[in-house]
C-alpha positions as semicolon CSV with decimal commas, in nm:
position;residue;x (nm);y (nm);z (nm)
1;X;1,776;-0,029;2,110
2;X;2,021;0,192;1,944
3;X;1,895;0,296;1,592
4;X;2,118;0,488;1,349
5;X;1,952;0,608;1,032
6;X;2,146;0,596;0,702
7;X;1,949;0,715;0,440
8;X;2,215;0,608;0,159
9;X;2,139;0,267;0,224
10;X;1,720;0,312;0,243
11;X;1,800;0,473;-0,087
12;X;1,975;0,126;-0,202
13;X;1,739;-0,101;-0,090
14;X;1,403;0,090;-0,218
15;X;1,566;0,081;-0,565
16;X;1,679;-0,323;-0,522
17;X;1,260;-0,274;-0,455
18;X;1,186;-0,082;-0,706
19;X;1,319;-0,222;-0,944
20;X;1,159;-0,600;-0,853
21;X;0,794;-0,483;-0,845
22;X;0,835;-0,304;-1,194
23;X;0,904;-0,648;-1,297
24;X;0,555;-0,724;-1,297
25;X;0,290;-0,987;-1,102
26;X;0,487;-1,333;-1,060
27;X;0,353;-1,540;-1,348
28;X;0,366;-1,937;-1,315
29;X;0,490;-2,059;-0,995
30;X;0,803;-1,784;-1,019
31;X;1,076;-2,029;-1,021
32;X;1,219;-1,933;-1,401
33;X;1,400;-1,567;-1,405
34;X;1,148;-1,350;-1,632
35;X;0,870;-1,452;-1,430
36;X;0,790;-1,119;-1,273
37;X;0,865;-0,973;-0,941
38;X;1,120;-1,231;-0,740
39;X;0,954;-1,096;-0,407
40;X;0,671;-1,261;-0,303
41;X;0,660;-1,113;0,034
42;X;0,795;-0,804;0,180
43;X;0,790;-0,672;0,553
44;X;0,933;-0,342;0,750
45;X;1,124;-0,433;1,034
46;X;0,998;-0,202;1,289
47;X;0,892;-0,239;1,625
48;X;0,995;-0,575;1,756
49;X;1,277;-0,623;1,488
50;X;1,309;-0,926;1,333
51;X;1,139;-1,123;1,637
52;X;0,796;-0,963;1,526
53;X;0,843;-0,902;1,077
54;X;1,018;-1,257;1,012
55;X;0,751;-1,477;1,204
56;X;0,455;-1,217;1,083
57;X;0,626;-1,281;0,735
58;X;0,619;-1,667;0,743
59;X;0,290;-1,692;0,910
60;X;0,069;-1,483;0,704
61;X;0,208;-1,720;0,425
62;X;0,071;-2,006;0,643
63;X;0,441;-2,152;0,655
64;X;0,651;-2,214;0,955
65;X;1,039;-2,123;0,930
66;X;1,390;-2,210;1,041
67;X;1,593;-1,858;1,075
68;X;1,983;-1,873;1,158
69;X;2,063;-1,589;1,393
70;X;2,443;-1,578;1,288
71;X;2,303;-1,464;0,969
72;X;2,133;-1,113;1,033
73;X;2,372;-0,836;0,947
74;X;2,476;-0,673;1,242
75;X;2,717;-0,393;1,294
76;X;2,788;-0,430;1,627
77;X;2,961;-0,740;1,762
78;X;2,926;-0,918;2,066
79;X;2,551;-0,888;2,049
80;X;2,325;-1,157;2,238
81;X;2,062;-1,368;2,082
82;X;1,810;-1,160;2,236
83;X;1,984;-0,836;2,064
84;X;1,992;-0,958;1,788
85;X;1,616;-1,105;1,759
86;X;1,440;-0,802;1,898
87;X;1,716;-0,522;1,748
88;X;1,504;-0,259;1,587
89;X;1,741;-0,105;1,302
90;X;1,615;0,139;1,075
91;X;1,606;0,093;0,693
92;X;1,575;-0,291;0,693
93;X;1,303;-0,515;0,506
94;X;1,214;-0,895;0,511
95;X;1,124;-1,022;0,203
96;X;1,052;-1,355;0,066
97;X;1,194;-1,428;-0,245
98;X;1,044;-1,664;-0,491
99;X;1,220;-2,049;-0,521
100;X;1,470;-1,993;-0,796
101;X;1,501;-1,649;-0,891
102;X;1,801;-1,568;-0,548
103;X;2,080;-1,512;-0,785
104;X;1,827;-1,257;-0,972
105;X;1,797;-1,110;-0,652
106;X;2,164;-1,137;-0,548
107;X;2,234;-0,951;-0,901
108;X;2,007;-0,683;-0,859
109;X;2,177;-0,611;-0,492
110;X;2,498;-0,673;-0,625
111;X;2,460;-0,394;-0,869
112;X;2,269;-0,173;-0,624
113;X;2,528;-0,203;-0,345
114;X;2,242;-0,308;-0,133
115;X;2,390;-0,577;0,151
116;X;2,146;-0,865;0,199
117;X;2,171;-1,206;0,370
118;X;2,007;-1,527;0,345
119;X;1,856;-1,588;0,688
120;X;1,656;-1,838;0,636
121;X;1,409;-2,054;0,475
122;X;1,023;-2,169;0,543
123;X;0,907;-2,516;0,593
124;X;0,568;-2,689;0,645
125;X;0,552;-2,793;0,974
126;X;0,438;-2,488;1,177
127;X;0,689;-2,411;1,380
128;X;0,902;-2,133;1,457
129;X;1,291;-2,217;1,495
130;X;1,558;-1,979;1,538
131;X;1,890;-2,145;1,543
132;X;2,184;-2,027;1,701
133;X;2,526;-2,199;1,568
134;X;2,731;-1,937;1,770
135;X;2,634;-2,129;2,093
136;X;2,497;-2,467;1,904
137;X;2,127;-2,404;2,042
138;X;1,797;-2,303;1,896
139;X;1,720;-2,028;2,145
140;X;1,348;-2,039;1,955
141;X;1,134;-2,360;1,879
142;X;0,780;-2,270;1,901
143;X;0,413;-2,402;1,711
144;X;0,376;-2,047;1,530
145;X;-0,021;-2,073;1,644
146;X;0,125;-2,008;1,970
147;X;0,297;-1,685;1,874
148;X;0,021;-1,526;1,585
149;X;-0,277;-1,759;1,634
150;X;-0,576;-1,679;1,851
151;X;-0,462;-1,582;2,215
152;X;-0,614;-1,897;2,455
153;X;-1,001;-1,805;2,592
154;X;-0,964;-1,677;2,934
155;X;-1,134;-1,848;3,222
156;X;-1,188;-1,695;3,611
């Protein structure tokens, strides 16, 4: 993978980052704005890209997830699905933001000039989907035991 450093934009999002956690511990259920720190989750994409921090992300929260591919920010077009999954850029973070409190969020990267996207959502059933609308196929669709659980005992 190609990976370009911009430390302008690390700058952006650790204040967009910043600025959430000195919000304070989520209080209630952290749907209402005021209720603390919007993220609930955060995760370095690093080795792996996406493929490995958005499933790591989901699972640990013992959710499964639908992602839309089409989604992820990219700056160079014409990328495959696989690019795209597994790309490995440099100053990016997952994060999980609480139900309710996106267009805090959005506000706080609006005035921090911090680009985000919405790539997704969890769900309760498990699974792992990564949809694809460019070519109208979920290139992913997998029990997310099967990715993170316990690997299968070996026999010989």
């Amino acid at each position: 993978s190609v990976q370009r450093g911009n430390p302008e934009m690390e700058r952006r999002a650790q204040e967009v980052i910043d600025r959430c956690w000195q919000m304070g511990s989520p209080a209630g259920d952290g749907s209402a704005a005021g209720d603390g720190n919007p993220i609930l989750s955060i995760h370095d994409v690093g080795a792996g890209g996406i493929s490995n921090a958005l499933p790591e992300l989901t699972h640990g929260a013992g959710c499964g997830a639908r992602f839309e591919l089409r989604a992820v920010n990219i700056e160079e077009p014409g990328m495959s699905p696989a690019e795209i999954w597994c790309n490995e850029a440099q100053e990016r973070y997952v994060l999980a933001i609480a139900p309710g409190r996106l267009p805090e969020f959005t506000a706080l990267c609006e005035r921090e000039r911090c680009p985000f996207a919405v790539v997704g959502a969890t769900t309760g059933d498990q699974r792992l989907i990564v949809a694809d609308r460019h070519f109208g196929n979920d290139p992913v669709d997998m029990d997310m035991e099967a990715l993170l659980g316990k690997p299968p005992r070996m026999t010989r």
